[in-house]
Amino acid sequence: MLRAVYRDETHRLLVVLPDAAHRIPPGDCTAPLLIDEVSGAVRQVTPGEAAQWMRQMELSGAVKGTCP
């Protein structure tokens, strides 16, 4: 799986994306996280909310990752 960071002027979004060899496992390890750049507050968002944010943001980077 890939761990990707999307960003705009006020937020960062950390999401997990499937790669060619792995599906996304269920659980908190893969939950999308929205980070407020000003306050540093982090909150878990639903996959639907994450998809909406991703349409408004720019992909900043991605790395291969795993869940513990």
PDB file of N, CA and C in Angstrom, residues 21-64:
ATOM      1  N   ALA A  21       0.079  -4.652  -5.572  1.00  0.00           N
ATOM      2  CA  ALA A  21       0.201  -5.931  -4.878  1.00  0.00           C
ATOM      3  C   ALA A  21      -0.661  -6.044  -3.614  1.00  0.00           C
ATOM      4  N   HIS A  22      -1.186  -4.926  -3.113  1.00  0.00           N
ATOM      5  CA  HIS A  22      -1.869  -4.971  -1.816  1.00  0.00           C
ATOM      6  C   HIS A  22      -3.174  -4.204  -1.832  1.00  0.00           C
ATOM      7  N   ARG A  23      -4.171  -4.773  -1.139  1.00  0.00           N
ATOM      8  CA  ARG A  23      -5.405  -4.046  -0.892  1.00  0.00           C
ATOM      9  C   ARG A  23      -5.238  -3.274   0.409  1.00  0.00           C
ATOM     10  N   ILE A  24      -6.131  -2.356   0.678  1.00  0.00           N
ATOM     11  CA  ILE A  24      -6.065  -1.591   1.922  1.00  0.00           C
ATOM     12  C   ILE A  24      -6.691  -2.416   3.037  1.00  0.00           C
ATOM     13  N   PRO A  25      -5.920  -2.725   4.087  1.00  0.00           N
ATOM     14  CA  PRO A  25      -6.502  -3.473   5.197  1.00  0.00           C
ATOM     15  C   PRO A  25      -7.431  -2.577   6.017  1.00  0.00           C
ATOM     16  N   PRO A  26      -8.452  -3.154   6.641  1.00  0.00           N
ATOM     17  CA  PRO A  26      -9.349  -2.347   7.473  1.00  0.00           C
ATOM     18  C   PRO A  26      -8.655  -1.965   8.780  1.00  0.00           C
ATOM     19  N   GLY A  27      -9.147  -0.913   9.417  1.00  0.00           N
ATOM     20  CA  GLY A  27      -8.641  -0.549  10.733  1.00  0.00           C
ATOM     21  C   GLY A  27      -8.132   0.871  10.815  1.00  0.00           C
ATOM     22  N   ASP A  28      -7.789   1.274  12.029  1.00  0.00           N
ATOM     23  CA  ASP A  28      -7.343   2.642  12.278  1.00  0.00           C
ATOM     24  C   ASP A  28      -6.028   2.975  11.580  1.00  0.00           C
ATOM     25  N   CYS A  29      -5.214   1.985  11.315  1.00  0.00           N
ATOM     26  CA  CYS A  29      -3.917   2.223  10.663  1.00  0.00           C
ATOM     27  C   CYS A  29      -4.079   2.866   9.292  1.00  0.00           C
ATOM     28  N   THR A  30      -5.195   2.611   8.645  1.00  0.00           N
ATOM     29  CA  THR A  30      -5.396   3.121   7.290  1.00  0.00           C
ATOM     30  C   THR A  30      -6.434   4.239   7.217  1.00  0.00           C
ATOM     31  N   ALA A  31      -6.908   4.702   8.359  1.00  0.00           N
ATOM     32  CA  ALA A  31      -7.936   5.753   8.377  1.00  0.00           C
ATOM     33  C   ALA A  31      -7.351   7.068   7.856  1.00  0.00           C
ATOM     34  N   PRO A  32      -8.075   7.786   7.007  1.00  0.00           N
ATOM     35  CA  PRO A  32      -7.603   9.081   6.517  1.00  0.00           C
ATOM     36  C   PRO A  32      -7.552  10.102   7.663  1.00  0.00           C
ATOM     37  N   LEU A  33      -6.490  10.895   7.690  1.00  0.00           N
ATOM     38  CA  LEU A  33      -6.312  11.917   8.722  1.00  0.00           C
ATOM     39  C   LEU A  33      -6.191  13.291   8.087  1.00  0.00           C
ATOM     40  N   LEU A  34      -6.950  14.248   8.605  1.00  0.00           N
ATOM     41  CA  LEU A  34      -6.907  15.625   8.138  1.00  0.00           C
ATOM     42  C   LEU A  34      -6.178  16.451   9.190  1.00  0.00           C
ATOM     43  N   ILE A  35      -5.156  17.177   8.774  1.00  0.00           N
ATOM     44  CA  ILE A  35      -4.322  17.954   9.686  1.00  0.00           C
ATOM     45  C   ILE A  35      -4.478  19.432   9.368  1.00  0.00           C
ATOM     46  N   ASP A  36      -4.850  20.220  10.358  1.00  0.00           N
ATOM     47  CA  ASP A  36      -4.976  21.671  10.215  1.00  0.00           C
ATOM     48  C   ASP A  36      -3.592  22.272  10.372  1.00  0.00           C
ATOM     49  N   GLU A  37      -3.102  22.970   9.350  1.00  0.00           N
ATOM     50  CA  GLU A  37      -1.756  23.535   9.365  1.00  0.00           C
ATOM     51  C   GLU A  37      -1.572  24.610  10.430  1.00  0.00           C
ATOM     52  N   VAL A  38      -2.613  25.375  10.721  1.00  0.00           N
ATOM     53  CA  VAL A  38      -2.495  26.485  11.671  1.00  0.00           C
ATOM     54  C   VAL A  38      -2.455  25.986  13.108  1.00  0.00           C
ATOM     55  N   SER A  39      -3.425  25.165  13.488  1.00  0.00           N
ATOM     56  CA  SER A  39      -3.528  24.722  14.874  1.00  0.00           C
ATOM     57  C   SER A  39      -2.768  23.424  15.146  1.00  0.00           C
ATOM     58  N   GLY A  40      -2.485  22.650  14.114  1.00  0.00           N
ATOM     59  CA  GLY A  40      -1.853  21.351  14.293  1.00  0.00           C
ATOM     60  C   GLY A  40      -2.836  20.259  14.692  1.00  0.00           C
ATOM     61  N   ALA A  41      -4.118  20.603  14.757  1.00  0.00           N
ATOM     62  CA  ALA A  41      -5.145  19.628  15.134  1.00  0.00           C
ATOM     63  C   ALA A  41      -5.269  18.552  14.057  1.00  0.00           C
ATOM     64  N   VAL A  42      -5.460  17.327  14.508  1.00  0.00           N
ATOM     65  CA  VAL A  42      -5.603  16.187  13.612  1.00  0.00           C
ATOM     66  C   VAL A  42      -6.942  15.523  13.904  1.00  0.00           C
ATOM     67  N   ARG A  43      -7.672  15.183  12.832  1.00  0.00           N
ATOM     68  CA  ARG A  43      -8.917  14.447  13.029  1.00  0.00           C
ATOM     69  C   ARG A  43      -9.063  13.407  11.929  1.00  0.00           C
ATOM     70  N   GLN A  44      -9.676  12.303  12.326  1.00  0.00           N
ATOM     71  CA  GLN A  44      -9.955  11.234  11.377  1.00  0.00           C
ATOM     72  C   GLN A  44     -11.178  11.637  10.569  1.00  0.00           C
ATOM     73  N   VAL A  45     -11.115  11.408   9.255  1.00  0.00           N
ATOM     74  CA  VAL A  45     -12.250  11.699   8.380  1.00  0.00           C
ATOM     75  C   VAL A  45     -12.697  10.407   7.705  1.00  0.00           C
ATOM     76  N   THR A  46     -13.909  10.423   7.186  1.00  0.00           N
ATOM     77  CA  THR A  46     -14.418   9.248   6.485  1.00  0.00           C
ATOM     78  C   THR A  46     -13.764   9.144   5.111  1.00  0.00           C
ATOM     79  N   PRO A  47     -13.785   7.968   4.502  1.00  0.00           N
ATOM     80  CA  PRO A  47     -13.247   7.841   3.141  1.00  0.00           C
ATOM     81  C   PRO A  47     -13.932   8.797   2.154  1.00  0.00           C
ATOM     82  N   GLY A  48     -15.232   9.020   2.312  1.00  0.00           N
ATOM     83  CA  GLY A  48     -15.943   9.957   1.431  1.00  0.00           C
ATOM     84  C   GLY A  48     -15.450  11.384   1.602  1.00  0.00           C
ATOM     85  N   GLU A  49     -15.244  11.803   2.859  1.00  0.00           N
ATOM     86  CA  GLU A  49     -14.702  13.139   3.113  1.00  0.00           C
ATOM     87  C   GLU A  49     -13.295  13.264   2.541  1.00  0.00           C
ATOM     88  N   ALA A  50     -12.494  12.206   2.713  1.00  0.00           N
ATOM     89  CA  ALA A  50     -11.130  12.224   2.187  1.00  0.00           C
ATOM     90  C   ALA A  50     -11.143  12.383   0.671  1.00  0.00           C
ATOM     91  N   ALA A  51     -12.026  11.664  -0.006  1.00  0.00           N
ATOM     92  CA  ALA A  51     -12.123  11.774  -1.469  1.00  0.00           C
ATOM     93  C   ALA A  51     -12.481  13.196  -1.883  1.00  0.00           C
ATOM     94  N   GLN A  52     -13.371  13.823  -1.133  1.00  0.00           N
ATOM     95  CA  GLN A  52     -13.753  15.197  -1.436  1.00  0.00           C
ATOM     96  C   GLN A  52     -12.567  16.146  -1.248  1.00  0.00           C
ATOM     97  N   TRP A  53     -11.833  15.989  -0.140  1.00  0.00           N
ATOM     98  CA  TRP A  53     -10.651  16.828   0.096  1.00  0.00           C
ATOM     99  C   TRP A  53      -9.603  16.609  -0.997  1.00  0.00           C
ATOM    100  N   MET A  54      -9.416  15.356  -1.415  1.00  0.00           N
ATOM    101  CA  MET A  54      -8.398  15.037  -2.418  1.00  0.00           C
ATOM    102  C   MET A  54      -8.668  15.737  -3.744  1.00  0.00           C
ATOM    103  N   ARG A  55      -9.937  15.955  -4.070  1.00  0.00           N
ATOM    104  CA  ARG A  55     -10.271  16.652  -5.317  1.00  0.00           C
ATOM    105  C   ARG A  55      -9.861  18.126  -5.267  1.00  0.00           C
ATOM    106  N   GLN A  56      -9.750  18.691  -4.063  1.00  0.00           N
ATOM    107  CA  GLN A  56      -9.410  20.106  -3.900  1.00  0.00           C
ATOM    108  C   GLN A  56      -7.930  20.329  -3.622  1.00  0.00           C
ATOM    109  N   MET A  57      -7.198  19.260  -3.353  1.00  0.00           N
ATOM    110  CA  MET A  57      -5.809  19.372  -2.922  1.00  0.00           C
ATOM    111  C   MET A  57      -4.855  18.877  -3.993  1.00  0.00           C
ATOM    112  N   GLU A  58      -3.585  19.139  -3.746  1.00  0.00           N
ATOM    113  CA  GLU A  58      -2.526  18.690  -4.635  1.00  0.00           C
ATOM    114  C   GLU A  58      -1.753  17.565  -3.957  1.00  0.00           C
ATOM    115  N   LEU A  59      -1.421  16.511  -4.707  1.00  0.00           N
ATOM    116  CA  LEU A  59      -0.618  15.434  -4.175  1.00  0.00           C
ATOM    117  C   LEU A  59       0.768  15.961  -3.855  1.00  0.00           C
ATOM    118  N   SER A  60       1.206  15.782  -2.616  1.00  0.00           N
ATOM    119  CA  SER A  60       2.500  16.289  -2.180  1.00  0.00           C
ATOM    120  C   SER A  60       3.572  15.212  -2.225  1.00  0.00           C
ATOM    121  N   GLY A  61       3.183  13.963  -1.981  1.00  0.00           N
ATOM    122  CA  GLY A  61       4.148  12.870  -2.004  1.00  0.00           C
ATOM    123  C   GLY A  61       3.515  11.565  -1.574  1.00  0.00           C
ATOM    124  N   ALA A  62       4.218  10.471  -1.813  1.00  0.00           N
ATOM    125  CA  ALA A  62       3.729   9.148  -1.424  1.00  0.00           C
ATOM    126  C   ALA A  62       4.917   8.228  -1.203  1.00  0.00           C
ATOM    127  N   VAL A  63       4.771   7.310  -0.251  1.00  0.00           N
ATOM    128  CA  VAL A  63       5.783   6.316   0.035  1.00  0.00           C
ATOM    129  C   VAL A  63       5.099   4.977   0.271  1.00  0.00           C
ATOM    130  N   LYS A  64       5.834   3.886   0.044  1.00  0.00           N
ATOM    131  CA  LYS A  64       5.295   2.569   0.369  1.00  0.00           C
ATOM    132  C   LYS A  64       5.245   2.439   1.881  1.00  0.00           C
TER     133      LYS A  64
END
